[in-house]
XYZ file of C-alpha atoms in Angstrom:
605
model
C -97.039 0.723 51.992
C -97.031 4.538 52.351
C -95.049 5.673 55.411
C -95.161 8.510 57.952
C -92.741 8.977 60.873
C -93.871 11.258 63.718
C -92.857 12.024 67.295
C -95.315 13.057 69.992
C -93.824 15.711 72.275
C -95.347 17.311 75.355
C -94.678 18.512 78.891
C -94.799 15.992 81.747
C -98.380 14.863 82.444
C -99.960 16.582 79.440
C -101.329 13.226 78.273
C -99.210 12.031 75.370
C -98.842 8.391 76.480
C -102.614 8.204 77.088
C -103.180 9.612 73.595
C -100.902 6.937 72.106
C -103.023 4.289 73.884
C -106.111 5.590 72.031
C -104.253 5.802 68.705
C -103.295 2.136 69.061
C -106.837 1.073 69.977
C -108.598 2.999 67.211
C -106.144 1.923 64.514
C -106.904 -1.756 65.178
C -103.488 -2.575 66.662
C -105.188 -4.670 69.370
C -107.629 -7.538 69.121
C -111.141 -6.826 70.326
C -110.734 -9.046 73.404
C -107.046 -8.289 74.019
C -106.123 -7.173 77.557
C -103.997 -4.029 77.340
C -102.462 -2.199 80.286
C -103.159 1.497 80.701
C -100.305 3.668 79.333
C -99.077 0.705 77.301
C -95.976 2.587 76.087
C -94.662 3.035 79.652
C -92.881 -0.310 79.801
C -90.431 0.587 82.584
C -91.529 -0.032 86.219
C -90.397 3.444 87.319
C -92.298 5.010 84.406
C -95.501 3.325 85.555
C -94.979 4.256 89.209
C -94.186 7.925 88.548
C -96.414 8.447 85.519
C -93.598 9.941 83.425
C -91.910 8.839 80.209
C -88.180 8.235 80.703
C -87.158 6.166 77.676
C -88.103 7.079 74.111
C -90.035 4.226 72.513
C -91.505 3.582 69.075
C -94.695 1.920 67.935
C -96.481 1.569 64.611
C -100.111 1.796 63.485
C -101.867 1.425 60.138
C -104.464 3.935 58.968
C -106.260 3.506 55.637
C -103.287 2.069 53.790
C -100.609 4.228 55.491
C -98.223 2.942 58.158
C -97.539 5.585 60.804
C -94.461 5.056 62.989
C -95.051 6.904 66.277
C -92.256 7.776 68.708
C -93.233 8.564 72.323
C -90.622 10.975 73.682
C -89.728 11.852 77.307
C -91.329 15.050 78.567
C -88.611 16.065 81.031
C -85.442 17.977 80.131
C -83.355 15.681 82.372
C -83.919 12.971 79.759
C -83.211 15.342 76.865
C -80.506 13.055 75.477
C -83.313 10.689 74.485
C -85.221 13.515 72.784
C -82.285 14.870 70.800
C -81.479 11.461 69.334
C -85.023 10.368 68.634
C -86.024 13.471 66.673
C -83.512 12.477 63.987
C -85.781 9.534 63.108
C -88.970 11.467 62.327
C -90.268 13.832 59.621
C -92.889 15.641 61.715
C -94.005 16.219 65.302
C -97.326 16.321 67.117
C -97.072 18.890 69.924
C -99.530 18.099 72.705
C -100.431 21.036 74.958
C -102.699 21.020 78.005
C -105.509 23.490 77.201
C -105.537 24.695 80.829
C -101.808 24.995 81.563
C -100.594 26.041 78.101
C -96.994 25.504 76.960
C -94.714 24.647 79.899
C -90.883 24.518 80.265
C -90.447 20.970 78.968
C -92.723 21.819 76.018
C -90.333 24.647 75.224
C -87.262 22.412 75.517
C -88.429 19.639 73.183
C -90.089 22.037 70.723
C -86.884 24.056 70.326
C -85.065 20.861 69.326
C -87.784 19.944 66.795
C -87.918 23.425 65.230
C -84.116 23.548 64.936
C -84.288 20.352 62.844
C -86.796 21.990 60.506
C -89.714 19.740 61.502
C -93.203 21.156 60.861
C -95.428 20.731 63.940
C -99.066 19.761 64.376
C -100.510 21.296 67.567
C -103.082 19.300 69.547
C -104.807 21.165 72.384
C -105.508 18.324 74.812
C -107.917 18.125 77.770
C -110.273 20.766 76.322
C -113.121 19.078 78.235
C -111.621 20.141 81.598
C -113.587 22.859 83.473
C -110.610 25.255 83.579
C -109.544 24.738 79.944
C -108.747 27.869 77.920
C -107.854 26.505 74.467
C -107.758 29.909 72.713
C -105.292 31.309 75.239
C -103.159 28.148 75.041
C -103.146 28.369 71.208
C -101.953 31.992 71.300
C -99.225 31.057 73.785
C -98.064 28.239 71.477
C -97.790 30.703 68.568
C -95.799 33.125 70.746
C -93.553 30.257 71.856
C -92.823 29.248 68.235
C -92.053 32.859 67.328
C -89.679 33.236 70.302
C -87.889 30.008 69.325
C -87.204 31.333 65.810
C -89.704 29.234 63.833
C -89.886 29.987 60.102
C -93.072 30.969 58.267
C -93.936 27.373 57.331
C -93.593 26.238 60.956
C -95.670 29.189 62.219
C -98.466 28.259 59.807
C -99.239 25.132 61.837
C -102.542 23.218 61.816
C -104.226 22.588 65.170
C -106.839 20.252 66.639
C -108.919 20.195 69.827
C -108.804 16.862 71.637
C -109.347 14.769 74.736
C -106.815 11.930 74.778
C -108.520 10.111 77.657
C -111.919 10.217 75.906
C -110.324 9.301 72.568
C -111.436 12.098 70.224
C -109.903 14.956 68.221
C -111.698 17.543 66.067
C -110.826 20.585 63.974
C -113.282 22.756 65.929
C -114.483 22.851 69.534
C -118.024 22.155 68.314
C -116.983 18.975 66.464
C -118.697 15.593 66.831
C -116.176 14.325 69.459
C -116.359 10.719 68.212
C -112.844 9.461 67.441
C -109.281 10.357 66.441
C -109.776 10.094 62.675
C -109.169 13.849 62.272
C -105.710 13.431 63.839
C -104.846 10.394 61.704
C -105.925 12.195 58.515
C -104.015 15.363 59.432
C -100.804 13.392 60.059
C -101.104 11.698 56.651
C -101.756 15.049 54.910
C -99.336 17.308 56.762
C -96.263 15.148 57.514
C -94.045 14.505 54.468
C -93.463 10.892 53.502
C -89.865 9.748 54.088
C -89.748 8.471 50.507
C -89.574 12.134 49.456
C -86.524 12.629 51.647
C -84.729 9.291 51.337
C -83.731 7.458 48.154
C -84.286 3.707 48.034
C -81.781 3.159 45.192
C -78.818 4.722 47.012
C -76.432 2.679 49.225
C -77.741 1.712 52.664
C -77.202 4.230 55.493
C -78.776 4.397 58.953
C -77.999 6.496 62.054
C -78.201 4.491 65.300
C -80.333 6.371 67.849
C -81.087 3.864 70.638
C -79.095 0.931 71.992
C -80.412 -2.062 73.914
C -79.708 -5.746 74.437
C -81.854 -8.812 73.801
C -81.165 -12.000 75.800
C -81.488 -14.113 72.625
C -79.975 -12.014 69.830
C -77.549 -9.811 71.805
C -76.720 -6.179 71.079
C -79.342 -4.333 69.003
C -79.488 -0.805 67.547
C -82.589 1.101 66.435
C -82.785 3.936 63.924
C -84.358 5.193 60.710
C -82.952 4.040 57.371
C -81.878 7.245 55.604
C -81.236 5.698 52.206
C -81.119 2.357 50.418
C -82.371 -0.959 51.772
C -81.021 -3.655 54.077
C -81.613 -7.405 53.811
C -81.058 -10.258 56.222
C -77.458 -11.483 55.873
C -76.091 -8.244 54.348
C -72.581 -7.111 55.254
C -72.823 -3.738 57.051
C -70.086 -1.367 58.210
C -70.225 0.800 61.352
C -68.622 4.282 61.273
C -68.055 6.567 64.265
C -69.107 10.229 64.270
C -65.571 11.124 63.167
C -65.645 8.683 60.243
C -63.420 5.955 61.760
C -64.333 2.351 60.905
C -65.513 0.548 64.060
C -66.428 -2.889 62.720
C -68.010 -4.766 59.841
C -70.719 -7.322 60.627
C -73.428 -9.460 59.073
C -77.050 -8.479 59.817
C -78.516 -11.418 61.750
C -81.943 -9.929 62.489
C -84.145 -7.090 61.207
C -87.049 -6.111 63.473
C -89.797 -3.684 62.430
C -92.407 -2.098 64.716
C -95.927 -3.485 64.273
C -98.168 -2.187 67.041
C -96.478 -2.601 70.433
C -94.485 -5.600 69.266
C -91.485 -5.923 66.950
C -91.775 -8.354 64.055
C -88.871 -9.996 62.197
C -88.718 -8.997 58.508
C -86.374 -10.056 55.692
C -85.829 -6.608 54.182
C -86.366 -2.949 55.093
C -86.223 0.160 52.933
C -85.415 3.851 53.275
C -87.726 5.730 55.621
C -88.691 2.860 57.900
C -87.700 2.690 61.577
C -86.089 -0.679 62.282
C -83.886 -2.523 64.768
C -80.775 -4.375 63.568
C -78.799 -7.129 65.313
C -75.377 -8.641 64.620
C -72.980 -5.934 65.794
C -70.626 -6.249 68.769
C -69.103 -2.747 69.125
C -71.305 -0.208 67.310
C -73.247 2.133 69.577
C -75.481 5.211 69.683
C -74.716 8.015 67.153
C -72.696 5.632 64.930
C -73.595 5.272 61.243
C -74.493 1.784 59.973
C -73.921 1.725 56.219
C -72.982 -0.274 53.136
C -69.263 -1.277 52.980
C -68.518 1.238 50.187
C -69.648 4.263 52.280
C -66.883 6.219 54.052
C -68.697 9.397 55.206
C -70.895 9.109 58.356
C -74.297 10.739 58.764
C -74.278 13.942 60.855
C -75.302 13.233 64.465
C -77.236 15.801 66.466
C -74.950 17.316 69.156
C -76.007 16.532 72.722
C -76.285 19.346 75.277
C -73.500 19.091 77.897
C -74.243 17.834 81.439
C -74.862 20.433 84.144
C -74.523 18.487 87.436
C -72.304 15.702 88.743
C -72.753 13.127 91.516
C -70.109 10.821 93.020
C -71.069 7.126 93.157
C -68.999 5.065 95.590
C -69.008 1.722 97.357
C -71.073 1.416 100.524
C -68.432 1.405 103.264
C -70.772 1.756 106.257
C -70.797 -0.851 109.084
C -74.089 -2.220 107.670
C -72.713 -2.726 104.143
C -73.493 -5.961 102.317
C -76.591 -6.914 104.325
C -79.198 -6.035 101.687
C -77.495 -5.954 98.291
C -75.587 -8.488 96.236
C -73.545 -6.071 94.096
C -71.201 -4.129 96.361
C -67.772 -4.133 94.657
C -66.434 -1.016 92.935
C -65.625 -3.077 89.817
C -69.273 -4.119 89.417
C -70.504 -0.555 90.021
C -68.064 0.758 87.396
C -69.207 -1.782 84.791
C -72.857 -0.863 85.377
C -72.188 2.884 85.066
C -70.175 2.451 81.854
C -73.002 0.348 80.425
C -75.449 3.150 81.260
C -73.208 5.797 79.683
C -72.976 3.734 76.485
C -76.737 3.644 75.952
C -77.492 7.103 77.419
C -75.286 9.656 75.681
C -76.374 12.452 78.086
C -74.434 10.732 80.925
C -70.637 10.881 81.367
C -68.649 8.673 83.779
C -65.145 9.434 85.108
C -62.945 7.619 87.647
C -61.706 9.318 90.818
C -58.016 9.031 91.867
C -58.885 6.400 94.504
C -60.521 4.140 91.907
C -63.298 3.230 94.353
C -65.661 6.092 93.429
C -66.935 7.423 90.113
C -68.085 10.888 89.081
C -71.291 10.648 87.037
C -72.330 13.796 85.145
C -75.823 14.317 83.787
C -78.679 16.723 83.153
C -80.390 16.982 86.533
C -81.374 15.499 89.872
C -84.287 13.541 88.372
C -82.057 11.783 85.853
C -79.564 10.865 88.593
C -82.396 9.720 90.880
C -83.830 7.399 88.218
C -80.388 5.874 87.538
C -79.775 5.255 91.269
C -83.284 3.804 91.706
C -82.712 1.397 88.817
C -79.378 0.297 90.295
C -80.766 -0.327 93.795
C -83.530 -2.470 92.266
C -80.830 -4.488 90.525
C -79.195 -5.274 93.895
C -76.530 -2.547 94.136
C -75.391 -0.874 97.342
C -74.029 2.656 96.865
C -72.786 5.757 98.638
C -74.033 8.901 96.877
C -72.652 12.417 97.347
C -74.512 15.725 97.173
C -75.058 16.860 93.533
C -72.520 19.451 92.413
C -72.964 21.957 89.610
C -70.511 21.813 86.707
C -68.859 25.186 86.012
C -67.300 26.432 82.772
C -64.384 28.786 82.117
C -64.674 31.195 79.174
C -62.271 34.087 78.537
C -61.005 33.847 82.105
C -64.532 34.129 83.535
C -66.230 31.443 85.597
C -69.695 30.563 84.259
C -72.443 28.537 85.932
C -75.663 26.973 84.568
C -78.849 29.022 84.947
C -82.330 27.479 84.897
C -85.635 29.023 83.931
C -88.127 28.349 86.724
C -91.880 28.623 86.153
C -93.988 28.545 89.327
C -97.797 28.403 89.543
C -98.756 29.282 93.103
C -101.654 30.652 95.160
C -101.522 34.440 95.502
C -101.021 34.138 99.287
C -97.689 32.336 98.865
C -96.194 34.315 95.951
C -94.249 36.633 98.289
C -92.327 33.880 100.096
C -91.564 32.095 96.797
C -90.143 35.276 95.226
C -88.070 35.936 98.354
C -86.591 32.411 98.309
C -85.829 32.435 94.557
C -84.502 35.972 94.123
C -83.282 36.886 97.596
C -81.712 33.763 99.081
C -80.911 31.877 95.847
C -79.589 34.741 93.680
C -82.301 34.429 91.013
C -83.686 37.154 88.746
C -87.441 37.734 88.423
C -88.395 37.724 84.719
C -92.184 37.788 84.756
C -95.086 37.726 87.196
C -98.702 37.552 86.002
C -102.123 36.194 87.036
C -102.713 32.538 86.098
C -106.413 32.043 86.819
C -108.549 32.783 89.852
C -106.379 33.249 92.927
C -103.226 31.971 91.149
C -99.989 33.696 90.142
C -97.410 32.536 87.587
C -93.817 33.486 88.424
C -90.969 33.153 85.904
C -87.401 33.528 87.199
C -83.852 32.722 86.091
C -82.130 30.979 89.008
C -78.642 29.390 89.305
C -78.804 25.581 89.267
C -76.888 25.594 92.577
C -79.754 27.429 94.252
C -82.347 24.870 93.127
C -80.605 21.807 94.574
C -82.743 20.809 97.538
C -85.272 23.608 97.033
C -88.240 21.467 96.010
C -88.961 20.285 99.574
C -88.825 23.858 100.911
C -91.083 25.003 98.065
C -93.763 22.448 98.925
C -93.573 23.481 102.602
C -93.761 27.196 101.786
C -96.798 26.731 99.500
C -98.526 24.144 101.753
C -98.239 21.590 98.949
C -100.359 23.643 96.518
C -97.586 25.080 94.306
C -96.314 23.609 91.029
C -92.665 24.207 90.041
C -91.161 23.448 86.636
C -87.597 24.114 85.561
C -85.476 23.898 82.428
C -81.870 24.711 81.518
C -81.729 28.316 80.271
C -78.062 29.054 79.617
C -74.723 29.984 81.165
C -74.056 33.165 83.138
C -71.221 34.603 85.276
C -70.885 33.067 88.738
C -73.423 34.651 91.114
C -71.368 34.288 94.287
C -71.973 32.141 97.398
C -75.468 30.768 98.014
C -76.513 29.777 101.517
C -77.064 26.044 101.950
C -79.078 24.160 104.539
C -79.698 26.344 107.582
C -79.932 23.604 110.218
C -77.579 20.950 111.495
C -78.166 17.223 111.972
C -78.360 14.724 114.830
C -75.559 12.144 114.551
C -75.480 8.797 116.305
C -72.451 8.288 118.563
C -73.078 4.548 119.148
C -73.538 1.305 117.208
C -76.585 -0.838 117.954
C -80.405 -0.813 117.905
C -82.306 2.412 118.633
C -84.370 2.570 121.831
C -87.796 4.244 122.070
C -86.989 5.949 125.387
C -83.823 7.554 123.977
C -85.631 8.768 120.843
C -88.439 10.169 122.983
C -85.925 12.313 124.852
C -84.288 13.407 121.569
C -87.521 14.680 120.019
C -87.080 18.081 121.668
C -83.779 18.424 119.776
C -85.396 18.235 116.336
C -87.112 15.984 113.770
C -86.083 12.316 113.721
C -85.441 10.237 110.600
C -85.580 6.833 112.356
C -87.977 4.959 114.614
C -87.460 2.556 117.511
C -85.751 -0.822 117.029
C -83.761 0.252 113.949
C -80.086 -0.473 113.324
C -77.851 2.578 113.769
C -74.095 3.092 113.707
C -71.556 5.727 114.690
C -71.699 8.622 112.200
C -75.204 7.827 110.939
C -77.549 10.837 110.660
C -80.706 10.021 112.626
C -82.462 13.393 112.561
C -82.448 17.127 111.864
C -81.223 19.423 114.630
C -83.424 22.396 115.480
C -80.325 24.640 115.523
C -77.609 25.393 112.966
C -74.933 23.084 114.425
C -74.469 19.307 114.258
C -75.065 17.394 117.500
C -73.824 13.936 118.471
C -76.482 11.999 120.390
C -76.994 8.522 121.854
C -80.140 6.829 120.463
C -79.332 3.631 122.444
C -79.626 5.076 125.956
C -82.346 3.213 127.849
C -84.166 4.184 131.009
C -82.375 3.425 134.297
C -84.402 0.757 136.072
C -84.948 0.389 139.820
C -87.159 -1.922 141.847
C -89.232 1.021 143.092
C -92.518 1.701 141.299
C -95.168 4.301 142.069
C -98.523 4.776 140.430
C -98.544 7.634 137.895
C -94.813 8.440 137.933
C -93.892 6.510 134.742
C -94.817 8.367 131.589
C -95.859 6.370 128.544
C -93.419 6.736 125.627
C -95.276 8.042 122.562
C -93.020 8.750 119.591
C -93.835 11.155 116.784
C -93.718 9.265 113.454
C -90.254 9.776 111.891
C -89.650 11.682 108.650
C -88.998 9.150 105.875
C -87.152 10.698 102.936
C -87.440 9.476 99.389
C -84.251 8.882 97.414
C -84.426 12.255 95.599
C -85.210 14.103 98.853
C -82.235 12.484 100.589
C -79.825 13.341 97.753
C -80.984 16.957 97.772
C -80.844 17.177 101.603
C -77.232 16.161 102.299
C -74.366 18.653 102.501
C -70.858 18.269 101.066
C -69.560 16.414 104.161
C -72.469 13.938 104.133
C -73.467 10.935 102.015
C -76.605 9.006 101.140
C -76.330 5.265 101.752
C -78.534 3.450 99.223
C -79.378 -0.270 99.436
C -82.188 -2.297 97.819
C -84.218 -2.024 101.045
C -83.396 1.280 102.708
C -82.032 4.822 102.259
C -79.876 6.200 105.097
C -77.927 9.424 105.619
C -74.500 9.553 107.218
C -71.464 11.695 107.705
C -68.620 11.101 105.286
C -66.101 8.710 106.842
C -62.570 10.100 106.645
C -59.500 7.947 106.217
C -56.869 8.339 109.014
C -54.591 10.616 106.897
C -57.442 12.998 106.086
C -58.546 13.050 109.725
C -54.996 13.960 110.873
C -54.765 16.690 108.218
C -58.065 18.249 109.344
C -57.034 17.991 113.018
C -53.805 19.928 112.274
C -55.695 22.530 110.230
C -58.397 22.963 112.875
């Protein structure tokens, strides 16, 4: 059967997973009466809850005698390691752009990777049926984006379609019939080169592993595109590292090919097809699986270096071990190393104590998703504030800079510019109207200045602003950036919080806990209204006497406490504070010092 391999790339929430749903339905991948969940490609619980794609996944459809392998890629730069690997498997890309918003930062990130690989794009202007859609403007912005990213003449001469993924239609013109997606299917078959033209079936077998997973029945499995030759069940296959070292030789015990949403066992697979192989015990992502006579590995796409690091440690608070089942440092280390093996964008290093681990990655969202997955698996953790990773070049200290694109109401543009350029050492690049009453602000801001800014941004814009960010490059260190301006309220007692005590503490600031909650010494229970930390007693009850008078006792009415999400808590803490994460709750606390460190600080202070 004729083959096409494509990836669908888009910014977060531009509708690519919804479009894949329609492609599957209209190609006949589902039975007529089959129950199919919405956003069928989002298989991960967190993906469904947040509405974002985190893991790259493949599916396959048949269209008029041609099998089209479709790869759904993450839309966020924090998961760019997935994108960089997955684009090696395809011969063309479908770039989905919201006709109202136009190309956004994550569009730029993924598109730059695709253009660098020489892939020729198909542009689909999605959501053209929205009232505020401006497809012509969006199309011009896409062309400008390609030109700025260094696209060649063939890539700039891209075909485009107008579509509505939710309604399930795509047409070559805005005045088209708006019936189905046949125009998109036909364009993919015409425009994307067949892998047979690139790969040679008669050459020895070679395949670059791009994703790693485990199956409870067949063990370790690797997915990738066969670059040349063919592989059969029972063949002897060799695994080579990126440097060409022999890792292992194994017998192929299973070959799985994508057929719709499911994977089907096949006896043989040829060059160009995307398949999953089983039988290996050591081979991993970016390794070359090849015939025994091959000694030169396939080139692997380099992965962008991590820009932030977070320290994962054991939960050593007085309430440790009450919620989770996995609390030992050994178990935490094994889980982090397993994550680093399958996600090449993450690096794990031990600390001198051996009880904490420095995890480096792309951004706060990537770290937040990893921590959320671990807490759902039963882990208890102590998480530090994210720290930016610096570089030294020619004796100069460099720090990561991010491009920030903000769409905000005109009334709030002044405060946003002040926060980004004044307080956070950013540089204003562009400011232009973005529709009625809206302004688009583009700035280059140090990554340090953006840690914890999202909450302030939503407050400053009354929840109406939209902020997107992407790694821009490295620049000389910008100097000190002011952190959180207020202190915290710290519990000085162990026990259960009392409503009367909290009621009296409300004048000191915002509270993070309610009545009848477990607290301990050093736990952060609120935000102080001033810039210093304050130790308070949330257990202090009202002094009782046997004298009562009508009207003298006030009723205790507590303001509902501020409940932080995991990402908000990680961004909120300072360097001397930690986030305590368990399967049931997220707490903040001061960092507990060992006796030697406490003595050293006492002498210094």
